[in-house]
CSV table of C-alpha atoms and ligand atoms in Angstrom, one decimal:
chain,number,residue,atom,x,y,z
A,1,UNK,CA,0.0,0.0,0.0
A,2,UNK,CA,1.5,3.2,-0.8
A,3,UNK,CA,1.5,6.5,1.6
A,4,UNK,CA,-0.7,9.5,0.2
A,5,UNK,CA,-0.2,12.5,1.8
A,6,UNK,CA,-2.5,15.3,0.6
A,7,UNK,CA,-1.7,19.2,0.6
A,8,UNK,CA,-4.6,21.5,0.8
A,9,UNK,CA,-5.2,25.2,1.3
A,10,UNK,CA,-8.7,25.7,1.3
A,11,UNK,CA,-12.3,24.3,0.5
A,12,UNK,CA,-11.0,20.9,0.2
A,13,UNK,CA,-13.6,19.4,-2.6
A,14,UNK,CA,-10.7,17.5,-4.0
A,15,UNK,CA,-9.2,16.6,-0.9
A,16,UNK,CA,-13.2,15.3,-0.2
A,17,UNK,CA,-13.5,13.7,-4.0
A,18,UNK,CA,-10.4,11.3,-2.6
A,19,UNK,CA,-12.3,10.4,0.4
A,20,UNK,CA,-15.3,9.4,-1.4
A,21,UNK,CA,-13.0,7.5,-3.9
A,22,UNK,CA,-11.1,5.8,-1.1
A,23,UNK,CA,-14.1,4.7,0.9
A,24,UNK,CA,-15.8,3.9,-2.8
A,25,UNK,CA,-13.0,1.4,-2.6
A,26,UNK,CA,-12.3,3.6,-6.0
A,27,UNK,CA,-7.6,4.2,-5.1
A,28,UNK,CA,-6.3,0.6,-5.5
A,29,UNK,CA,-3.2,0.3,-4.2
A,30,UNK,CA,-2.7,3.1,-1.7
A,31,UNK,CA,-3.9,5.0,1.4
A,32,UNK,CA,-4.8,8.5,2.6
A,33,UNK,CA,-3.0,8.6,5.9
A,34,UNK,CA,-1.6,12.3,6.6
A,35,UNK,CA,-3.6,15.5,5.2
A,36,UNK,CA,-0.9,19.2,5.1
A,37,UNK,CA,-3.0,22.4,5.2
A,38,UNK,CA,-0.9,25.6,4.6
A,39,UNK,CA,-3.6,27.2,6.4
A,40,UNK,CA,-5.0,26.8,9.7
A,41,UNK,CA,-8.9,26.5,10.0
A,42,UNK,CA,-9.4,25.2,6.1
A,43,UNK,CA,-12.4,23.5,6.0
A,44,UNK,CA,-10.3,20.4,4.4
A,45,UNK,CA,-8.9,19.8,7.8
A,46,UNK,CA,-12.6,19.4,8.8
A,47,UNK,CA,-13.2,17.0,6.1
A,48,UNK,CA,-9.9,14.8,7.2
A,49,UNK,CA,-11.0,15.3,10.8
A,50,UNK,CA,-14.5,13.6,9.5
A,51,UNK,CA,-13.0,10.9,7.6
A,52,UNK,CA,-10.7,10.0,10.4
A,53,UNK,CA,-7.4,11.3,8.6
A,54,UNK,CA,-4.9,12.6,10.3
A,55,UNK,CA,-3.9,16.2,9.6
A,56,UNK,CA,-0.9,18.8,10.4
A,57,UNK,CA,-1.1,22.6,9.9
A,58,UNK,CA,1.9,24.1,8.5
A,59,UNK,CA,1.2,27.8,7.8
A,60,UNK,CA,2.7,29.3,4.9
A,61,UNK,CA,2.4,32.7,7.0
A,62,UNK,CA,4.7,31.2,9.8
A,63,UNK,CA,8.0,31.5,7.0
A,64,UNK,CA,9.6,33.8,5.7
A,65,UNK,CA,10.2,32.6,2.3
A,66,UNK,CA,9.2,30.1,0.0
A,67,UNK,CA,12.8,27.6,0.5
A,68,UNK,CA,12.2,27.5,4.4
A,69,UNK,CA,8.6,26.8,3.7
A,70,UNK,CA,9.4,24.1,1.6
A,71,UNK,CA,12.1,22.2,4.1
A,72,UNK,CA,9.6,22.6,6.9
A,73,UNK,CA,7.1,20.5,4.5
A,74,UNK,CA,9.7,18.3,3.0
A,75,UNK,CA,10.9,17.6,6.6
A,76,UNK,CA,6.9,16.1,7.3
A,77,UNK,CA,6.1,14.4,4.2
A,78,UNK,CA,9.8,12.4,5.2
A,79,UNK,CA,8.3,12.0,8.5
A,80,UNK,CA,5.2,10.3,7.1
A,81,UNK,CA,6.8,8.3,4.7
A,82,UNK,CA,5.1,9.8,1.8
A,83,UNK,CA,5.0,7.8,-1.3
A,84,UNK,CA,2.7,10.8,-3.3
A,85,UNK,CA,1.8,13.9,-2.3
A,86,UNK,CA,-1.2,15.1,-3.8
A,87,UNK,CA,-1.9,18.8,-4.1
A,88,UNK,CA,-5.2,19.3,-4.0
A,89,UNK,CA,-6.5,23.0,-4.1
A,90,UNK,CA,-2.4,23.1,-2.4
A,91,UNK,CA,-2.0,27.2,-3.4
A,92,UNK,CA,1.9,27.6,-2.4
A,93,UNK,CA,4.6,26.8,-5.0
A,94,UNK,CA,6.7,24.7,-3.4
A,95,UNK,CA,10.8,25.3,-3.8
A,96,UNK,CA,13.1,22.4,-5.8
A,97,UNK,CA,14.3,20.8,-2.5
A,98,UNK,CA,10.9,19.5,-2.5
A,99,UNK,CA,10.4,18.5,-6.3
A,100,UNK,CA,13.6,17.0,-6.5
A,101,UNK,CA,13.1,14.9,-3.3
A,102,UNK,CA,9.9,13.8,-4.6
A,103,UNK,CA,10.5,13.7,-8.5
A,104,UNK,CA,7.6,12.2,-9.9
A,105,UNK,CA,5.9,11.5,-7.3
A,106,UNK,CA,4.1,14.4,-6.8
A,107,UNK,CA,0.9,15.0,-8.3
A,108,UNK,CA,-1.1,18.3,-8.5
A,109,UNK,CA,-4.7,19.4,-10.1
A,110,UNK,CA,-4.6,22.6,-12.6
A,111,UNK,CA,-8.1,24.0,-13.3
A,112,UNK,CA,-7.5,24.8,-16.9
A,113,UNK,CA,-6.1,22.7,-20.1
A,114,UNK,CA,-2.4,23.0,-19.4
A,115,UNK,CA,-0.6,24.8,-21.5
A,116,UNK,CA,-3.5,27.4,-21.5
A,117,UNK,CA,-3.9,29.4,-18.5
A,118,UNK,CA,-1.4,28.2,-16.3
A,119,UNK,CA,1.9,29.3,-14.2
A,120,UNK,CA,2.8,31.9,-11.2
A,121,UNK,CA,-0.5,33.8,-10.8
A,122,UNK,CA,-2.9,31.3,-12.3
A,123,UNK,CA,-4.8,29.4,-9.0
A,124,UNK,CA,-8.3,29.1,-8.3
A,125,UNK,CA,-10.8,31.4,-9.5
A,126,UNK,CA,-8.3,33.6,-11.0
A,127,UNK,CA,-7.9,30.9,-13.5
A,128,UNK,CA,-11.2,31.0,-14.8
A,129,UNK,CA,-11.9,35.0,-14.5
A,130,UNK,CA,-9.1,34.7,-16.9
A,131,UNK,CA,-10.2,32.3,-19.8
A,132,UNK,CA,-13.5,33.8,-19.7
A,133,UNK,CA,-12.0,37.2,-20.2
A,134,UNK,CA,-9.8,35.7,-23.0
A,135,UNK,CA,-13.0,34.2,-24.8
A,136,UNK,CA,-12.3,30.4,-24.5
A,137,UNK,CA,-15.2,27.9,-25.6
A,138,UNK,CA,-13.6,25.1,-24.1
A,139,UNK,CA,-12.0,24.7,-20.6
A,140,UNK,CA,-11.0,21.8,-18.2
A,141,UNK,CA,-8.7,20.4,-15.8
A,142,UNK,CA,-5.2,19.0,-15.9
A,143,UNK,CA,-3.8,16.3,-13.6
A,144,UNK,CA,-0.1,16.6,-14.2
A,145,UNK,CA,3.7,15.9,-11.8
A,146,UNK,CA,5.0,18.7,-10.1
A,147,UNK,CA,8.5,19.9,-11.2
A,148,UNK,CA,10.2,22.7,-10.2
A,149,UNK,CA,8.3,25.1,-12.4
A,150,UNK,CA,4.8,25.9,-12.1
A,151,UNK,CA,2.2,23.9,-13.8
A,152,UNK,CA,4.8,22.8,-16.1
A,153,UNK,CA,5.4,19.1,-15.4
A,154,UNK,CA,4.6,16.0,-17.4
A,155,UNK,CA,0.8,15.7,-18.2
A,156,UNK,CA,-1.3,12.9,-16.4
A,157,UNK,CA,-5.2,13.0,-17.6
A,158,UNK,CA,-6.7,15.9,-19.0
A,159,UNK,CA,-10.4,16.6,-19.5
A,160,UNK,CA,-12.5,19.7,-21.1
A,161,UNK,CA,-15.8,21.0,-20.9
A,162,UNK,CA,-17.6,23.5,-22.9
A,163,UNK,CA,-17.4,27.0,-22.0
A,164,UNK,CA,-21.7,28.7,-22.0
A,165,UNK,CA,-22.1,32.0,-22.9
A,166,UNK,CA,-23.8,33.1,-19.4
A,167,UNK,CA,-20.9,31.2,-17.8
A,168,UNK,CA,-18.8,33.5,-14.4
A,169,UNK,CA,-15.5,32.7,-13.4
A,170,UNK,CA,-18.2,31.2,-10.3
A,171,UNK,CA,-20.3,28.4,-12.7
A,172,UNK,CA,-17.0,27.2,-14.7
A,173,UNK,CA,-15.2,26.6,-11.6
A,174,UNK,CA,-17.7,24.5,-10.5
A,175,UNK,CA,-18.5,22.9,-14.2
A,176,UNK,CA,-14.7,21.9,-14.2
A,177,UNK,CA,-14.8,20.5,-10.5
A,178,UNK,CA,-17.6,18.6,-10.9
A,179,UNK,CA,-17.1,17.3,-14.6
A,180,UNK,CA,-13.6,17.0,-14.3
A,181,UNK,CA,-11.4,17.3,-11.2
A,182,UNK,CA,-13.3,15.5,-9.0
A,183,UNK,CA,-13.6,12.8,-11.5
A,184,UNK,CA,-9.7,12.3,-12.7
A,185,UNK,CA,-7.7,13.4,-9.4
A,186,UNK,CA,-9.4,9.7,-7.8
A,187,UNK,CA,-8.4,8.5,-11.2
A,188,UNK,CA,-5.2,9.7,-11.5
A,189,UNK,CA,-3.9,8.7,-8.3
A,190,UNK,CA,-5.3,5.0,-8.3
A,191,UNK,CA,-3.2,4.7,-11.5
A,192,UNK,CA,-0.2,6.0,-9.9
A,193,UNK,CA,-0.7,3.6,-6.5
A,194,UNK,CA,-1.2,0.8,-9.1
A,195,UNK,CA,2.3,1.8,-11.0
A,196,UNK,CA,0.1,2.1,-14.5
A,197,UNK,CA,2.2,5.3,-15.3
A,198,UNK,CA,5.5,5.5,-17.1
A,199,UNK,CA,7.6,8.4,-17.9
A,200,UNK,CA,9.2,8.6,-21.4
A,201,UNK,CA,11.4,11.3,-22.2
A,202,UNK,CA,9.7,13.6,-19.6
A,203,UNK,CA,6.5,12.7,-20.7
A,204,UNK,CA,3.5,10.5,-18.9
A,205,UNK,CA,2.4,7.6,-20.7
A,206,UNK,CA,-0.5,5.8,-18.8
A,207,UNK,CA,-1.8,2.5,-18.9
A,208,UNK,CA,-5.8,2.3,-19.3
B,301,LIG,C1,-9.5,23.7,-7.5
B,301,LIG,O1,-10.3,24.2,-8.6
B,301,LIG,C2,-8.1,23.4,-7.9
B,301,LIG,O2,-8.0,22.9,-9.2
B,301,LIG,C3,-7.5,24.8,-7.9
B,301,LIG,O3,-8.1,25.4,-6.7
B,301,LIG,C4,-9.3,24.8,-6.4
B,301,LIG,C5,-9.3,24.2,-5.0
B,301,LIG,O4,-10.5,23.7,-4.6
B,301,LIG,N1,-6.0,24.7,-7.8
B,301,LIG,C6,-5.2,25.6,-8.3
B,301,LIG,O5,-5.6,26.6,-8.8
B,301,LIG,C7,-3.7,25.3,-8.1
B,301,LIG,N2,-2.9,26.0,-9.0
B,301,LIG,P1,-10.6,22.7,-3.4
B,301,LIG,O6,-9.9,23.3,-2.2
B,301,LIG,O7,-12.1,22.7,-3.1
B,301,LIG,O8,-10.1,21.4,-3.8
């Protein structure tokens, strides 16, 4: 069984839509067993305190800079044992003593088809205010690795839906989630607990 340990900041529908997964019997192959919130009273740490998962705070406020940030969390996913982190709604870029610790085996959730919409600046709603502004008909999620540049690491799943006309930054974010994120981050990391993934030069081939 491998060690998942998952990284929120907020809201915590992803961090949920892995708890329904796991208890669906959905991730073969591996175990939630530590939740990391950058931010103390997320409601995700409620919904790991529900589903009987332990959780740590370690505030992103409480450092100075984004390197000591990143060996305070590198020092507790060694501590747990991790064998994937999963950022999920995780909104801190986290420094290369942490990507290169845990190359490839980090997985994070984009809301937007990377390589649209995507990089420093582009997280939660901000993502979507912006395609809409830009005039996209299609939009979606992107399940990729985490390397040591934003959003830019080898592609996992992907998966679009159609942009409406009367759609806000509000109804797409909650189009994507529903049709897409909640869907392929379960997905995603079942194949990677069940080693289905390879990585080709740089790329990530999966095994359906
Ligand atoms: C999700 O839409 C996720 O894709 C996005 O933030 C939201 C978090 O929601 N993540 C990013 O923008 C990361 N760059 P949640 O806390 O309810 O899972």
């Amino acid at each position: 069984m491998k060690n998942i340990c998952v990284l929120v900041s907020g809201g915590g529908t992803n961090l949920q839509a892995l708890i329904d997964a796991q208890n669906r019997g959905e991730i073969k192959g591996g175990k939630i067993s530590c939740v990391i919130s950058s931010k103390e009273g997320a409601y995700a740490l409620e919904r790991a305190a529900k589903a009987g998962i332990p959780s740590v705070v370690i505030a992103r406020k409480d450092y100075s800079d984004s390197k000591t940030y990143s060996e305070a969390i590198l020092a507790e996913l060694n501590k747990q044992k991790a064998d994937l982190v999963v950022l999920a709604g995780f909104m801190t870029i986290l420094d290369k003593c942490v990507t290169e610790a845990y190359s490839y085996k980090i997985i994070n959730v984009h809301p937007a088809l990377i390589p649209s919409f995507c990089g420093e600046g582009f997280y939660g709603l901000k993502v979507h205010e912006k395609a809409l502004e830009y005039g996209v008909k299609v939009s979606g999620a992107t399940i990729h690795f985490v390397n040591e540049e934003a959003d830019a690491g080898a592609i996992i799943l992907q998966g679009a839906v159609d942009v409406a006309n009367n759609d806000t930054p509000e109804t797409l974010q909650r189009k994507i989630m529903e049709n897409v994120e909640w869907k392929l981050l379960p997905k995603a990391v079942s194949l990677f607990c069940e080693d289905r993934i390879t990585i080709k030069d740089g790329k990530a081939f999966v095994d359906l």
